[in-house]
Amino acid sequence: MKLRKVTAATATVFALALTATACGGDDGGDNNSSSGGGGDKIKIGIKYDQPGLGLKTPDGSFTGFDVDVATYVAKELGYKPDQIEWVETKSADRENALARGDVKFIAATYSITDERKEKVDFAGPYLLAHQDLLVKKGSGISEATDLNDKKLCSVTGSTSAQNVKKDFAPDAQLREYGTYSECIAGLQSGSVDALTTDDSILAGFASQEQYKGKFELAGLKLSNENYGVGVKKGDTETVNKINDALEKMVSDKSWEKAVEANFGPAEYKNEPAPQIGNIVK
């Protein structure tokens, strides 16, 4: 793989206090103004615990590729960084957060699937990721079949490790931990031999300063994960505006810069920016 060495320069924004929303429907709430003026705010859902994608740092700021994408989109909708209120949206609550109106949109490693499209609308995709393996450099693990008799880690509730065992390495020994950080620690100590999930997530963790140069991505494409921006079902106007913003982010090279800044240190060989509406099965 080609090593990309860049200096992380992601946008830093600050969480603001919750603002009172007007009574009634979606028209007139603080999340729906596109002017960004008059003290309006916009609430955006992200992950708080995924380095390189959506991470709340100890000083209270937010970094990552999803944060950069969301900040750019918000700018195109008329909002400055200090008008953004970041809202933690865990995977299990993303659809509910949109339905309740807790956030205007969500950028949080949100894979577009037919099942999810029944509940929410999606702009994008803005990144094509793949299930992959993260291993120690020099481990000799380069294929999923190499995991037979090896210890494979993923987080509790994820289907990634089970898919590897079912389809590629039936003799792999599965280890489920509560967080990806625990899997990374196990990989570093040698208590597990590999970690599997989306390559973008793996690259984000491996890009952390304390892990640079210690791990590598196997470069496998065990699945296609089309990351989209989730929007409340039926809000076509916002979907169209976000799609316009994403296209502009690609054309002015901001997308490429964000990829390099957030994932480059992990030797992440990313796919080109996807075309809007093109879902890779």
Short mmCIF file of N, CA, C and O in Angstrom, two decimals, residues 91-92 94-95 108-122 225-227 233:
data_model
loop_
_atom_site.label_atom_id
_atom_site.label_comp_id
_atom_site.label_asym_id
_atom_site.label_seq_id
_atom_site.Cartn_x
_atom_site.Cartn_y
_atom_site.Cartn_z
N SER A 91 -25.17 4.31 16.99
CA SER A 91 -25.72 3.57 15.85
C SER A 91 -27.17 3.15 16.07
O SER A 91 -28.01 3.29 15.17
N ALA A 92 -27.48 2.65 17.25
CA ALA A 92 -28.82 2.12 17.50
C ALA A 92 -29.89 3.20 17.56
O ALA A 92 -31.08 2.90 17.47
N ARG A 94 -29.83 6.23 15.62
CA ARG A 94 -29.77 7.20 14.53
C ARG A 94 -31.14 7.46 13.89
O ARG A 94 -31.52 8.63 13.68
N GLU A 95 -31.88 6.41 13.57
CA GLU A 95 -33.19 6.60 12.95
C GLU A 95 -34.14 7.36 13.87
O GLU A 95 -34.87 8.25 13.45
N ALA A 108 -22.31 9.90 10.37
CA ALA A 108 -21.75 9.07 11.45
C ALA A 108 -21.54 7.64 10.97
O ALA A 108 -22.20 6.71 11.45
N THR A 109 -20.64 7.44 10.01
CA THR A 109 -20.40 6.12 9.41
C THR A 109 -21.73 5.40 9.18
O THR A 109 -21.89 4.24 9.54
N TYR A 110 -22.64 6.10 8.52
CA TYR A 110 -24.03 5.67 8.37
C TYR A 110 -24.19 5.00 7.00
O TYR A 110 -24.44 5.66 6.00
N SER A 111 -24.03 3.69 6.96
CA SER A 111 -24.11 2.95 5.70
C SER A 111 -25.53 2.97 5.15
O SER A 111 -26.50 2.73 5.88
N ILE A 112 -25.65 3.25 3.86
CA ILE A 112 -26.95 3.28 3.19
C ILE A 112 -27.38 1.84 2.90
O ILE A 112 -26.69 1.11 2.20
N THR A 113 -28.52 1.45 3.45
CA THR A 113 -29.06 0.11 3.18
C THR A 113 -30.55 0.24 2.84
O THR A 113 -31.20 1.24 3.19
N ASP A 114 -31.08 -0.76 2.15
CA ASP A 114 -32.50 -0.74 1.79
C ASP A 114 -33.38 -0.70 3.04
O ASP A 114 -34.40 -0.01 3.05
N GLU A 115 -32.97 -1.41 4.07
CA GLU A 115 -33.76 -1.43 5.31
C GLU A 115 -33.81 -0.04 5.94
O GLU A 115 -34.87 0.43 6.38
N ARG A 116 -32.67 0.64 5.99
CA ARG A 116 -32.64 1.97 6.59
C ARG A 116 -33.39 2.99 5.74
O ARG A 116 -33.99 3.93 6.28
N LYS A 117 -33.38 2.82 4.42
CA LYS A 117 -34.07 3.78 3.54
C LYS A 117 -35.58 3.74 3.72
O LYS A 117 -36.28 4.64 3.27
N GLU A 118 -36.09 2.70 4.38
CA GLU A 118 -37.52 2.67 4.69
C GLU A 118 -37.86 3.65 5.81
O GLU A 118 -39.02 4.05 5.95
N LYS A 119 -36.85 4.03 6.59
CA LYS A 119 -37.08 4.88 7.76
C LYS A 119 -36.52 6.29 7.63
O LYS A 119 -37.02 7.22 8.27
N VAL A 120 -35.45 6.45 6.85
CA VAL A 120 -34.81 7.76 6.70
C VAL A 120 -34.45 7.96 5.24
O VAL A 120 -34.43 7.01 4.44
N ASP A 121 -34.18 9.21 4.86
CA ASP A 121 -33.66 9.52 3.53
C ASP A 121 -32.16 9.75 3.64
O ASP A 121 -31.66 10.16 4.70
N PHE A 122 -31.45 9.53 2.55
CA PHE A 122 -30.00 9.68 2.55
C PHE A 122 -29.56 10.62 1.43
O PHE A 122 -30.04 10.52 0.30
N GLU A 225 -19.48 -0.61 1.94
CA GLU A 225 -20.22 0.22 2.89
C GLU A 225 -20.30 1.63 2.32
O GLU A 225 -19.31 2.35 2.26
N ASN A 226 -21.49 2.01 1.86
CA ASN A 226 -21.70 3.32 1.26
C ASN A 226 -22.17 4.30 2.33
O ASN A 226 -23.32 4.26 2.76
N TYR A 227 -21.28 5.17 2.81
CA TYR A 227 -21.64 6.11 3.87
C TYR A 227 -22.47 7.25 3.29
O TYR A 227 -22.05 7.93 2.34
N LYS A 233 -37.02 11.34 7.08
CA LYS A 233 -37.79 10.81 5.96
C LYS A 233 -38.73 11.88 5.41
O LYS A 233 -39.48 12.52 6.15
#
